[in-house]
């Protein structure tokens, strides 16, 4: 059972509401050292005073991931991440690229994924050697 609060966001210029269910990832804000996440080489959790996930010039063959089970096929989910990366880094779900981060400015990128499997493997996958940090990765059902 996942516990959390719903959230309403505005979708586009028309003001149509986007209502979201609770957070489905464990430790989506990186508040607890590596809870829920599988960290590849070069990835570390930030200090408790500044929760984040950091990657410093590690091997591009390493990634960080978390799998979510019990999803509803045909349901839409909002997959998003907030961070920055000095070279290309892909936010992936079940192998598909949802968004690519590149540059030193912290940005939030989101993707609406229509569930085609009861599980989702969320991966931050560096494509080049650089440094970067993420303050949140999120998966929430669109209600």
Coordinates of C-alpha atoms in Angstrom, one line a residue:
X1 CA 0.0 0.0 0.0
X2 CA 1.3 3.4 -0.9
X3 CA 0.6 6.4 1.3
X4 CA 0.7 10.0 0.1
X5 CA -1.3 13.0 -0.8
X6 CA -3.0 13.8 -4.2
X7 CA -1.8 16.9 -6.0
X8 CA -3.5 19.1 -8.6
X9 CA -1.5 20.7 -11.5
X10 CA -2.6 22.8 -14.4
X11 CA -2.3 21.2 -17.8
X12 CA -1.6 23.5 -20.6
X13 CA -3.1 26.9 -21.4
X14 CA -6.7 25.7 -21.1
X15 CA -6.6 25.4 -17.3
X16 CA -7.6 21.7 -17.4
X17 CA -6.7 20.1 -14.1
X18 CA -4.2 17.3 -13.8
X19 CA -4.9 15.4 -10.5
X20 CA -2.2 13.1 -9.3
X21 CA -2.3 10.2 -6.9
X22 CA 0.3 9.4 -4.2
X23 CA 4.0 9.0 -4.9
X24 CA 4.8 5.4 -6.0
X25 CA 8.6 5.5 -5.7
X26 CA 10.3 4.7 -2.3
X27 CA 12.5 7.6 -1.3
X28 CA 11.7 9.8 -4.3
X29 CA 13.3 12.8 -2.7
X30 CA 16.5 10.9 -1.7
X31 CA 15.9 11.7 2.0
X32 CA 17.2 8.4 3.2
X33 CA 20.5 6.9 2.1
X34 CA 19.8 4.7 -0.9
X35 CA 16.4 3.4 0.4
X36 CA 14.5 1.9 -2.5
X37 CA 17.2 2.6 -5.1
X38 CA 19.9 0.4 -6.6
X39 CA 23.0 2.6 -7.1
X40 CA 25.6 1.8 -9.7
X41 CA 29.3 2.9 -9.4
X42 CA 29.8 6.6 -9.1
X43 CA 26.4 7.3 -7.6
X44 CA 26.1 8.5 -4.0
X45 CA 23.3 10.0 -1.8
X46 CA 23.9 13.6 -0.6
X47 CA 24.1 14.7 3.0
X48 CA 20.9 14.5 5.1
X49 CA 20.8 18.3 5.3
X50 CA 20.7 18.5 1.5
X51 CA 19.0 15.4 0.1
X52 CA 20.0 14.6 -3.4
X53 CA 21.4 11.9 -5.6
X54 CA 24.9 12.7 -7.0
X55 CA 26.9 11.3 -9.8
X56 CA 30.6 12.3 -10.4
X57 CA 32.4 11.3 -13.5
X58 CA 31.5 7.7 -13.0
X59 CA 31.5 4.9 -15.5
X60 CA 28.7 5.5 -18.1
X61 CA 27.8 1.8 -17.9
X62 CA 26.4 2.4 -14.4
X63 CA 23.0 3.7 -13.5
X64 CA 20.6 4.1 -10.7
X65 CA 17.2 2.3 -10.7
X66 CA 14.1 1.4 -8.8
X67 CA 11.3 -1.0 -9.8
X68 CA 7.6 -0.4 -9.1
X69 CA 5.2 -3.3 -9.1
X70 CA 1.4 -3.6 -9.0
X71 CA 0.7 -1.0 -11.7
X72 CA -2.6 -1.0 -13.7
X73 CA -2.2 -1.6 -17.4
X74 CA -3.8 1.1 -19.5
X75 CA -3.5 3.7 -16.7
X76 CA -1.6 7.0 -17.3
X77 CA 1.3 7.8 -14.9
X78 CA 3.3 11.1 -14.6
X79 CA 7.0 10.2 -14.5
X80 CA 9.2 13.2 -13.7
X81 CA 12.7 14.1 -12.4
X82 CA 14.3 17.3 -11.2
X83 CA 18.0 17.7 -11.6
X84 CA 20.9 18.7 -13.8
X85 CA 23.6 16.8 -15.6
X86 CA 26.8 18.1 -17.4
X87 CA 26.3 15.7 -20.3
X88 CA 23.4 13.6 -21.6
X89 CA 21.6 11.5 -19.0
X90 CA 18.4 9.6 -19.9
X91 CA 15.4 9.1 -17.6
X92 CA 14.1 5.7 -18.7
X93 CA 11.2 3.5 -18.0
X94 CA 11.3 -0.2 -19.0
X95 CA 14.1 0.7 -21.4
X96 CA 12.2 3.6 -23.2
X97 CA 13.7 7.1 -22.9
X98 CA 11.2 9.4 -21.2
X99 CA 13.4 12.5 -21.0
X100 CA 17.1 13.5 -21.5
X101 CA 18.9 15.9 -19.1
X102 CA 21.9 17.9 -20.4
X103 CA 23.3 21.1 -19.0
X104 CA 24.1 22.8 -15.7
X105 CA 20.7 24.4 -15.0
X106 CA 18.4 22.4 -12.7
X107 CA 15.2 21.6 -14.5
X108 CA 12.1 19.4 -14.1
X109 CA 11.2 17.1 -17.0
X110 CA 8.0 15.1 -17.1
X111 CA 6.6 12.4 -19.3
X112 CA 3.1 10.9 -19.3
X113 CA 3.4 7.1 -19.6
X114 CA 0.5 4.8 -20.5
X115 CA 1.2 1.7 -18.5
X116 CA 1.7 -1.4 -20.7
X117 CA 3.2 -3.6 -18.0
X118 CA 2.3 -4.3 -14.3
X119 CA 5.9 -3.2 -13.4
X120 CA 8.0 -0.1 -14.2
X121 CA 11.7 0.0 -13.9
X122 CA 12.7 3.6 -13.5
X123 CA 16.4 4.3 -14.5
X124 CA 18.7 7.3 -14.5
X125 CA 21.2 6.3 -17.2
X126 CA 24.2 8.5 -18.0
X127 CA 25.2 8.6 -21.7
X128 CA 28.5 10.3 -21.1
X129 CA 31.0 10.9 -18.3
X130 CA 30.1 14.1 -16.4
X131 CA 28.8 15.2 -13.1
X132 CA 25.2 15.9 -12.0
X133 CA 22.7 15.8 -9.3
X134 CA 19.0 15.0 -8.9
X135 CA 16.7 16.2 -6.1
X136 CA 13.7 14.2 -7.0
X137 CA 12.4 11.4 -9.2
X138 CA 8.7 10.8 -9.1
X139 CA 6.0 8.4 -10.5
X140 CA 2.4 9.2 -9.8
X141 CA -0.9 7.9 -11.2
X142 CA -2.9 10.5 -13.1
X143 CA -6.4 10.3 -11.6

